[in-house]
PDB file of C-alpha atoms and ligand atoms in Angstrom:
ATOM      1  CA  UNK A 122      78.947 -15.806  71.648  1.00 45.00           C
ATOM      2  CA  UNK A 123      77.679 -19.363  72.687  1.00 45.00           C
ATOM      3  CA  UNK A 124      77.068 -21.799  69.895  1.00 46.00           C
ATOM      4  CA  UNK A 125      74.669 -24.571  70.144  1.00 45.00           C
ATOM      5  CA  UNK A 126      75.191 -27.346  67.310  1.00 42.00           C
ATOM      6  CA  UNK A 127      72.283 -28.269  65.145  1.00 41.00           C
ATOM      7  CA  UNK A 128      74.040 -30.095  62.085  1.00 42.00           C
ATOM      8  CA  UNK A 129      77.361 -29.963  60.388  1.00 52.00           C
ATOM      9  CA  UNK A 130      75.411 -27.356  57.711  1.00 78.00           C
ATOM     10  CA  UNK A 131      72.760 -25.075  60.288  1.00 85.00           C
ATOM     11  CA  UNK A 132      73.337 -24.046  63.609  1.00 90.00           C
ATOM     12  CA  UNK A 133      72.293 -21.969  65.912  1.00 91.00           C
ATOM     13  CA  UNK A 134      74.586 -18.687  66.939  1.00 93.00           C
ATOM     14  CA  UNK A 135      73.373 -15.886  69.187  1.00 92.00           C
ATOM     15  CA  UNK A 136      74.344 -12.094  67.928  1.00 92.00           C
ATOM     16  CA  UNK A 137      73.428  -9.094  70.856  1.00 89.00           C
ATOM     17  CA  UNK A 138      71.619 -11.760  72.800  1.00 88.00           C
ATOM     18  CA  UNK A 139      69.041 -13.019  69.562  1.00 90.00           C
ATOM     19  CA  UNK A 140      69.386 -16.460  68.118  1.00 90.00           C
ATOM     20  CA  UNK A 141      70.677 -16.547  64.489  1.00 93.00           C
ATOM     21  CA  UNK A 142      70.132 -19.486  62.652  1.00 91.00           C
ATOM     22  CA  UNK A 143      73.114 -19.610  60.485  1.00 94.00           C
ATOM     23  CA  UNK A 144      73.565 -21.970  57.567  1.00 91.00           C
ATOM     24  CA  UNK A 145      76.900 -23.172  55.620  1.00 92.00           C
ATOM     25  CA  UNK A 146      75.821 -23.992  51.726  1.00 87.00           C
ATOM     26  CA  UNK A 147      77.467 -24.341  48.962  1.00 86.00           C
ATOM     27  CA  UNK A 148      76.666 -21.115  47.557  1.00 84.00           C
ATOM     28  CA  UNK A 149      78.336 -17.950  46.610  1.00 85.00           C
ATOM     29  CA  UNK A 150      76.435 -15.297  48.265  1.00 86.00           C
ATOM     30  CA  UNK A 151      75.456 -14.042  51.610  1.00 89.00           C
ATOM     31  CA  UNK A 152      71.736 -13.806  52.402  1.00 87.00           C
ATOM     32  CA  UNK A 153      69.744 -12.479  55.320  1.00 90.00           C
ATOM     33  CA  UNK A 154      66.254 -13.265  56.202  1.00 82.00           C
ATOM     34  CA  UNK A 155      64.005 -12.814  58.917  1.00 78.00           C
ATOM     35  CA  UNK A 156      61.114 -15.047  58.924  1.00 69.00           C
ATOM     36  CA  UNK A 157      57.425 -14.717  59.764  1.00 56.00           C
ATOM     37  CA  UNK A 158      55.583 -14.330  62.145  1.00 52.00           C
ATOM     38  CA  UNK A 159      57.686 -14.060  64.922  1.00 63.00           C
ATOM     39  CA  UNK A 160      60.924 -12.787  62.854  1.00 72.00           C
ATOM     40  CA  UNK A 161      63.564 -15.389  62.928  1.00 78.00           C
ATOM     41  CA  UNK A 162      66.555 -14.196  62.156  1.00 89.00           C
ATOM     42  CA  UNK A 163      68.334 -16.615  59.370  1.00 88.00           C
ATOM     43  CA  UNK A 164      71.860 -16.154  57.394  1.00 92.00           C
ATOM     44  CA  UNK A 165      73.363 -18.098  54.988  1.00 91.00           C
ATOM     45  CA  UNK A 166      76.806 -18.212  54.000  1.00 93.00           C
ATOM     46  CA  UNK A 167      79.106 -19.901  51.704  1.00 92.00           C
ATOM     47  CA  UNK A 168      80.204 -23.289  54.019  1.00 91.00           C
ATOM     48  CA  UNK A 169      84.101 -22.116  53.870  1.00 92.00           C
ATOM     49  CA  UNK A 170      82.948 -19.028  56.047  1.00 93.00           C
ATOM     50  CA  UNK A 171      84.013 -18.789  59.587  1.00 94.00           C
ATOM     51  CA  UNK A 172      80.828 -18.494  61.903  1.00 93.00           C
ATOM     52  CA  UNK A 173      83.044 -15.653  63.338  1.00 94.00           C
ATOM     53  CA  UNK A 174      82.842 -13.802  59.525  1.00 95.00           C
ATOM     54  CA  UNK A 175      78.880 -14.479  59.317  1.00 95.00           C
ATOM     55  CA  UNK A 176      78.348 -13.300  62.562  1.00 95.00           C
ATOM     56  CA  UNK A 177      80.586  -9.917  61.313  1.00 95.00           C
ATOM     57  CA  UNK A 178      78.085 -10.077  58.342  1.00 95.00           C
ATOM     58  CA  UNK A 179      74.938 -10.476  60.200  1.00 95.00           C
ATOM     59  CA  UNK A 180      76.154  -7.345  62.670  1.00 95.00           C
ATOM     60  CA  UNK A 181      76.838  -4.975  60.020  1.00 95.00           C
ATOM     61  CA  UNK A 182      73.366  -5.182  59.199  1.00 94.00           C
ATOM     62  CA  UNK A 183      72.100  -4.957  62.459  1.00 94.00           C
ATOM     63  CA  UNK A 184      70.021  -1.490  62.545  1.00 91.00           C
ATOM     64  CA  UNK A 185      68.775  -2.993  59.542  1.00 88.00           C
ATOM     65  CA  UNK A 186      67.114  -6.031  61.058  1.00 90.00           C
ATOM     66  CA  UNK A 187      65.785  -4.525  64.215  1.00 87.00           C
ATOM     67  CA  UNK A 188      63.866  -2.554  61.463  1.00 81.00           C
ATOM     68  CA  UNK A 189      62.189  -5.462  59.804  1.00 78.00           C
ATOM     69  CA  UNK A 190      61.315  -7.337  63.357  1.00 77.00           C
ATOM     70  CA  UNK A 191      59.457  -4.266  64.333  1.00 69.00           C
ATOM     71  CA  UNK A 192      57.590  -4.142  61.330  1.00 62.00           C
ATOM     72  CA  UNK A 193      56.988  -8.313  61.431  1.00 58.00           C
ATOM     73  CA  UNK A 194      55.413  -7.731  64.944  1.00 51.00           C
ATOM     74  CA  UNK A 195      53.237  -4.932  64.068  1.00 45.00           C
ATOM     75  CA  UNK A 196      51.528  -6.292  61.124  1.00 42.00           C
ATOM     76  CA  UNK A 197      50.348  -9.376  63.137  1.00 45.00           C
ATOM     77  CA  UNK A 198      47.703  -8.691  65.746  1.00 56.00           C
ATOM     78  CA  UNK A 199      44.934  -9.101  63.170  1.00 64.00           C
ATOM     79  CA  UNK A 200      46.041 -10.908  59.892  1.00 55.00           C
ATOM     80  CA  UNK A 201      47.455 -13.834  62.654  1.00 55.00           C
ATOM     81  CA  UNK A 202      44.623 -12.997  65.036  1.00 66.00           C
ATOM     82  CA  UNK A 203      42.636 -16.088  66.497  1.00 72.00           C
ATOM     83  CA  UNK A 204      39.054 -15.440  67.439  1.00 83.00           C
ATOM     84  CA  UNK A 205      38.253 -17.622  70.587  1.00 83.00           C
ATOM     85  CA  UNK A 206      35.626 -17.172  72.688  1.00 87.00           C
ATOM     86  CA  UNK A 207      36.859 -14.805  75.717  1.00 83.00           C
ATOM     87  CA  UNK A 208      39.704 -13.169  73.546  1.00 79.00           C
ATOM     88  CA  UNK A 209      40.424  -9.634  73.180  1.00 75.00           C
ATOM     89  CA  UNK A 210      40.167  -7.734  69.808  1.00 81.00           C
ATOM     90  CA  UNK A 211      40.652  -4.015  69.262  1.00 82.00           C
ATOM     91  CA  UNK A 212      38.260  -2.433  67.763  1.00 88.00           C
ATOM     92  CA  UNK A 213      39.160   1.978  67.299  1.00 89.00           C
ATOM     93  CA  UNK A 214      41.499   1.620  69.962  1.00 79.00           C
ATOM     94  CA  UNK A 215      39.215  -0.036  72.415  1.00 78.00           C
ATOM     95  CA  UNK A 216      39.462  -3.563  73.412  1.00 76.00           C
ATOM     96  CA  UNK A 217      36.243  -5.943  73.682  1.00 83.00           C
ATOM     97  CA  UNK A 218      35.725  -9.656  74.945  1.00 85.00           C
ATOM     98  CA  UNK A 219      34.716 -11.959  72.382  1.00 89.00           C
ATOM     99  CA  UNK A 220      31.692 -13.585  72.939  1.00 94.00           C
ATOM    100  CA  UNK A 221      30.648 -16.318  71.158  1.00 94.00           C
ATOM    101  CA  UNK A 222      26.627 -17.281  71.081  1.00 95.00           C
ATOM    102  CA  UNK A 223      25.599 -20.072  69.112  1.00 95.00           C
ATOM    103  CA  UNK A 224      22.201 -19.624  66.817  1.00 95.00           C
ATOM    104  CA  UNK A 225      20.352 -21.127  64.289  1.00 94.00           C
ATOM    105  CA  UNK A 226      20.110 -18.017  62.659  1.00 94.00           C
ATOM    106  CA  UNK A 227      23.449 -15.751  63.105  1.00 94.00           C
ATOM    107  CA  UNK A 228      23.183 -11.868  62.627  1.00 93.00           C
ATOM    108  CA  UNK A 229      26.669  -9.694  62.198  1.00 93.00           C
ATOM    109  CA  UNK A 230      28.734  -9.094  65.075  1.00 96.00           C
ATOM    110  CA  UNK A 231      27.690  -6.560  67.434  1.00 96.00           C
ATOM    111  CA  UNK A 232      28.881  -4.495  70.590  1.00 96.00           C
ATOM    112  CA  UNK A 233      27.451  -4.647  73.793  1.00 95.00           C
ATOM    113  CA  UNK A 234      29.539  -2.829  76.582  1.00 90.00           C
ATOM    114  CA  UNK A 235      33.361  -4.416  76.451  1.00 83.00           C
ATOM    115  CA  UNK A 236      32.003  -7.195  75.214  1.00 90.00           C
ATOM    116  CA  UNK A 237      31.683  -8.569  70.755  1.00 93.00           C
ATOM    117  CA  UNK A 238      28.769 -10.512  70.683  1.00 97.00           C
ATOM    118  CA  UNK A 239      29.583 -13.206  67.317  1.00 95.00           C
ATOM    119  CA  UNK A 240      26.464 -15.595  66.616  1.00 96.00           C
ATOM    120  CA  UNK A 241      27.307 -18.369  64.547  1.00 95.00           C
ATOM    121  CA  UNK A 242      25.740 -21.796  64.176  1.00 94.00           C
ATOM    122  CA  UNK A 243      27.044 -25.035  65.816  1.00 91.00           C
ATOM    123  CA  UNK A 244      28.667 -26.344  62.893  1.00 88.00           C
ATOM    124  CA  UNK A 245      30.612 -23.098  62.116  1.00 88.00           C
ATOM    125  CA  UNK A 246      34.495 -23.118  61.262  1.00 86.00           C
ATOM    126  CA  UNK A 247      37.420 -21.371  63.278  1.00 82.00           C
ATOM    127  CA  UNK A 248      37.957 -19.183  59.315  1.00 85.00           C
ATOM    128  CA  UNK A 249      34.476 -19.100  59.090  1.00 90.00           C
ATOM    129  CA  UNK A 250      34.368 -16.559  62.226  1.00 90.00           C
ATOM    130  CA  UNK A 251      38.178 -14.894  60.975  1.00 89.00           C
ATOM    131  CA  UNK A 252      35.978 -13.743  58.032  1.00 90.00           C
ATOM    132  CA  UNK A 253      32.823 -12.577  59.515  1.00 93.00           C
ATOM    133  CA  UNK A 254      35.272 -10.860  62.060  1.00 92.00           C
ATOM    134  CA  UNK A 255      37.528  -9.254  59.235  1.00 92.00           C
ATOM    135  CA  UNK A 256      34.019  -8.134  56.949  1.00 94.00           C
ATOM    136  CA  UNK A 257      32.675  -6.571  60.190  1.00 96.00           C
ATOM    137  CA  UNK A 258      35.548  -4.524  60.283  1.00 94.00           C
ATOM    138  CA  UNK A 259      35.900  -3.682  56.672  1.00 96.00           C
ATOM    139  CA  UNK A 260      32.067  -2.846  56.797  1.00 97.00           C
ATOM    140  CA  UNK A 261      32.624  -0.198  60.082  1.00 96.00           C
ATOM    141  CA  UNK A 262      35.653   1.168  58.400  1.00 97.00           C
ATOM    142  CA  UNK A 263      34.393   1.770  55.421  1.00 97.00           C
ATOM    143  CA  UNK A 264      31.274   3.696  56.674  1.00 95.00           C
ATOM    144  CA  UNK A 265      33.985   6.108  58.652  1.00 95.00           C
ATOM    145  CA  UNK A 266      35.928   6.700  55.865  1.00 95.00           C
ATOM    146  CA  UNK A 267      32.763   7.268  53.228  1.00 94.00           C
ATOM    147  CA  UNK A 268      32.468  10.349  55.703  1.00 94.00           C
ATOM    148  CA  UNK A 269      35.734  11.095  56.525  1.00 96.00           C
ATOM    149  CA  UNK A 270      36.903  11.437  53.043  1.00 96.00           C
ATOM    150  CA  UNK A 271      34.191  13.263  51.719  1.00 96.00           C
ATOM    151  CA  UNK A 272      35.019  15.488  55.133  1.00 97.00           C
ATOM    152  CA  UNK A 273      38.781  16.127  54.412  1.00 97.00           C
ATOM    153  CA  UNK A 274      38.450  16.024  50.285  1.00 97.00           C
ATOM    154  CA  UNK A 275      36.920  19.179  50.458  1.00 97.00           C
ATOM    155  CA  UNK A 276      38.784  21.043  52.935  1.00 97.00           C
ATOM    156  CA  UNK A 277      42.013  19.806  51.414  1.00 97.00           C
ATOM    157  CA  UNK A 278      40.573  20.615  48.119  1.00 97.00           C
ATOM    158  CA  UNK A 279      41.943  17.470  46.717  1.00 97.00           C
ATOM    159  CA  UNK A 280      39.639  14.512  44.575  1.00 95.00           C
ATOM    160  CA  UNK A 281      40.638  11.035  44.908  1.00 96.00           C
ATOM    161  CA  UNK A 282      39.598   9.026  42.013  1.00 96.00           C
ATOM    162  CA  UNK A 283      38.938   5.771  44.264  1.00 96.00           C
ATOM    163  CA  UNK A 284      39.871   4.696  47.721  1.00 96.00           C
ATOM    164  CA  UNK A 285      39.542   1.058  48.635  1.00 96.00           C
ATOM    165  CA  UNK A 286      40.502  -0.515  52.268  1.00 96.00           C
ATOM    166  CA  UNK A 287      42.729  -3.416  51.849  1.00 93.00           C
ATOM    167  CA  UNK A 288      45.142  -5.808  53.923  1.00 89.00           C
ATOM    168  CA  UNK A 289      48.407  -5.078  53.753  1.00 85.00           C
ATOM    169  CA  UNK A 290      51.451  -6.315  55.612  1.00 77.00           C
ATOM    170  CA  UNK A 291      53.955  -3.739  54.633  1.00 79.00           C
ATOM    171  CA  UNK A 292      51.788  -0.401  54.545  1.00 86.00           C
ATOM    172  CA  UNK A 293      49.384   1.687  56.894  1.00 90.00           C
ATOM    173  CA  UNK A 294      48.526   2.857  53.376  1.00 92.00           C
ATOM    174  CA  UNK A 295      49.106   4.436  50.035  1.00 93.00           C
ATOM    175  CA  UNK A 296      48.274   7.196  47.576  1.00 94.00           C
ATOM    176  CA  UNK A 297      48.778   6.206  43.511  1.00 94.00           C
ATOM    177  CA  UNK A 298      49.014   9.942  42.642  1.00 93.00           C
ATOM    178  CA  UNK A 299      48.335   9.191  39.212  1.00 93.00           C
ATOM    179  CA  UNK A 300      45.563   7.536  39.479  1.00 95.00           C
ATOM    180  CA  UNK A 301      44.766   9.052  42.199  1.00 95.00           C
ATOM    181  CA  UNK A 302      43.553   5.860  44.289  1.00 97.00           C
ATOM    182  CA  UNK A 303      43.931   5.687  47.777  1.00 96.00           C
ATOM    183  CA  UNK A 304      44.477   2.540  49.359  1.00 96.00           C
ATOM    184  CA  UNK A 305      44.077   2.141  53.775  1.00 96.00           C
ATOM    185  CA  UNK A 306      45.167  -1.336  55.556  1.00 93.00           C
ATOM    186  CA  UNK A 307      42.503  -2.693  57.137  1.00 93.00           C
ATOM    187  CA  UNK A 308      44.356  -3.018  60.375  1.00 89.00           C
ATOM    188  CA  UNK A 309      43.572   0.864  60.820  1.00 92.00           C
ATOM    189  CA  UNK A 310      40.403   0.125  62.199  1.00 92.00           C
ATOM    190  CA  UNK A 311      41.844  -1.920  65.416  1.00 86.00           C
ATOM    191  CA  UNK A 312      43.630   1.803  66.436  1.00 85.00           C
ATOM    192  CA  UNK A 313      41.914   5.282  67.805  1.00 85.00           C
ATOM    193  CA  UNK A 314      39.745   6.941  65.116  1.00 93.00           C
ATOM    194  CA  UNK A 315      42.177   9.800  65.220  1.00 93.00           C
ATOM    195  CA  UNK A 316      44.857   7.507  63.817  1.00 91.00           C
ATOM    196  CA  UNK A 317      42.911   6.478  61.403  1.00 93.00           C
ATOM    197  CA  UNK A 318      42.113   9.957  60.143  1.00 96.00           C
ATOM    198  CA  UNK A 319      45.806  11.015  60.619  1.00 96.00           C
ATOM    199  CA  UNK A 320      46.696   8.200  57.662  1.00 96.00           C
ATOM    200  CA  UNK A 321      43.920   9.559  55.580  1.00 97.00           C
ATOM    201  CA  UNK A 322      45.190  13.095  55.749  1.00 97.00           C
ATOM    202  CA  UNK A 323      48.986  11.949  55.089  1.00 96.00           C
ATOM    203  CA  UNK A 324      47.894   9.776  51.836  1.00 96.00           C
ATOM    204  CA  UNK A 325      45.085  12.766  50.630  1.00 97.00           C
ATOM    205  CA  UNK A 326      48.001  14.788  51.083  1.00 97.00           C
ATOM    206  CA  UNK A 327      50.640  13.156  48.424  1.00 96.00           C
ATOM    207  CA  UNK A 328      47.586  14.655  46.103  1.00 97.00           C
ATOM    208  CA  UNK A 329      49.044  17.986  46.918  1.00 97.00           C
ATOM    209  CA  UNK A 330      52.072  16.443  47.089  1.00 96.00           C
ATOM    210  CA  UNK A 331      54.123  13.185  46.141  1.00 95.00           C
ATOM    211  CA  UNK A 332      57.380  13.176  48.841  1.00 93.00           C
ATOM    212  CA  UNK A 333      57.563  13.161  52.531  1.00 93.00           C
ATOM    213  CA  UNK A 334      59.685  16.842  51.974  1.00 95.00           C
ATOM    214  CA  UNK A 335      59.411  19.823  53.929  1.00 97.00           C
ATOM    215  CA  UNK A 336      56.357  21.502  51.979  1.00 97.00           C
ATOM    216  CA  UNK A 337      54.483  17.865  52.612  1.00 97.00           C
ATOM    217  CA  UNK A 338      55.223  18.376  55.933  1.00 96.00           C
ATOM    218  CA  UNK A 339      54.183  22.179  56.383  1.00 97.00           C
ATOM    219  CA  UNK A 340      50.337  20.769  54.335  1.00 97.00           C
ATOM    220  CA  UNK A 341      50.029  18.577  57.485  1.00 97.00           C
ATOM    221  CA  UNK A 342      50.959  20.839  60.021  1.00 97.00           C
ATOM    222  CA  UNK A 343      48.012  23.137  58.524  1.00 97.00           C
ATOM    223  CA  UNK A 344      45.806  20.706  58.560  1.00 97.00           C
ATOM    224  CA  UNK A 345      46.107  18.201  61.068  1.00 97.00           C
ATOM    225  CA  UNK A 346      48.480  19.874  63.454  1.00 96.00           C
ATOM    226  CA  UNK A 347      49.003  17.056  66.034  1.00 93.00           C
ATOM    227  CA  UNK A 348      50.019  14.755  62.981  1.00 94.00           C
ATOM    228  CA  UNK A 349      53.382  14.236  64.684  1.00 90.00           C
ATOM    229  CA  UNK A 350      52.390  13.050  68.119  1.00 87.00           C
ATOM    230  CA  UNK A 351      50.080  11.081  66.062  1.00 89.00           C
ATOM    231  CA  UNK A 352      52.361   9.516  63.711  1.00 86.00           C
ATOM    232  CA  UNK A 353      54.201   8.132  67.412  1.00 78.00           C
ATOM    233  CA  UNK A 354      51.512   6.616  68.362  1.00 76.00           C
ATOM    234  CA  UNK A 355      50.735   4.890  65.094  1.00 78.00           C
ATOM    235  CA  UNK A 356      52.217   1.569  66.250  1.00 60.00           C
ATOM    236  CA  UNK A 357      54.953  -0.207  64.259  1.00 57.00           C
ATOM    237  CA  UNK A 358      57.516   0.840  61.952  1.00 56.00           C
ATOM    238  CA  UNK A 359      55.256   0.636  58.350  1.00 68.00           C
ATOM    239  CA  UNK A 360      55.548   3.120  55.731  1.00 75.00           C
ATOM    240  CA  UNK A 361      52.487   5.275  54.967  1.00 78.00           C
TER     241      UNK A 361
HETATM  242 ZN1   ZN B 690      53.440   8.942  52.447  1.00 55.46          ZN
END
């Protein structure tokens, strides 16, 4: 375990070849963190620990944060997304060029071959493009869903109240079965359509049926059968 000193408080100790930045305060308690975007992992411990005890501590909780990183590194390909011209987005599981024309008079994004044509005037911001980008997408996912919802509603038999598409960082999505209101991260629409349909199903599903038990799991097998090879694919560890 080599140990590179920082300060007489923080330092740097690596744990199963990962930097830990452990910290010595005068405090009580132990606490673990792992900090976005890239998942730092960070431990403080009362200053009278041994780094040999917080590295114990940080190792008992290992599975645990190999968890989280997984889910810090999934969530960011499009809320920390920049938008340069000649990068690559995703757009249902495809990936197109960015392609930035400027315009006195921009029109929405659109798709030519591999390419994402974005107009945008001379003058126009870095978040400026970030949010034409991100209403593009809410705009093409919401038309699929308007259909696929209506679709699967009715051959589920179920009603949802109100579904709305939202950006999340610790969901794919969500199902209020009281309400009835059906909530879909935005991110979605970056992955295949059948993805995107498989989360649908799952959250129209807690309608039928509020846990992830074995008769939830027998309603998706009739349904969507390849749900499982599916739910593989569906990158990132994020509850849905
Ligand atoms: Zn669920």
């Amino acid at each position: 375990m080599p140990m590179h000193r920082i300060s007489t408080e923080e330092k740097i100790i690596h744990i199963q070849g990962h930097p830990v930045k452990l910290q010595k305060k005068n405090m009580k308690s132990l606490r673990l963190r792992l900090i976005p975007p890239h998942g730092e992992i960070r431990v403080s411990v009362p200053s009278w620990y041994s780094d040999k005890e917080a590295a114990q501590f940080v190792l008992s909780r290992w599975e645990w944060i190999m968890k989280q990183k997984k889910t810090i590194k999934a969530v960011h390909p499009l809320t920390q997304q920049n938008y340069n011209n000649g990068d690559t987005i995703l757009f249902l599981g495809e990936p197109y060029t960015i392609t930035i024309i400027e315009t006195s008079r921009p029109g929405p994004p659109q798709i030519k071959g591999d390419q994402i044509i974005i107009e945008e005037k001379a003058n126009s911001l870095p978040h400026q493009r970030k949010q034409k980008i991100e209403s593009w997408y809410r705009t093409k996912m919401k038309d699929m869903m308007d259909s696929l919802i209506t679709y699967w509603a009715d051959k589920m038999g179920v009603e949802p109240q109100e579904w709305k598409i939202r950006k999340m960082n610790t969901r794919w999505g969500s199902c209020n079965t009281v309400s009835r209101r059906i909530w879909l991260n935005l991110e979605l629409i970056t992955m295949k359509p059948e993805i995107l349909e498989y989360v649908l199903v799952h959250e129209l599903a807690h309608l039928l049926e509020r846990g992830h038990n074995k008769q939830f799991k027998s309603l998706m097998d009739r349904f969507l059968p390849s749900w499982r090879s599916l739910n593989i694919e569906l990158r990132g560890g994020l509850p849905l």
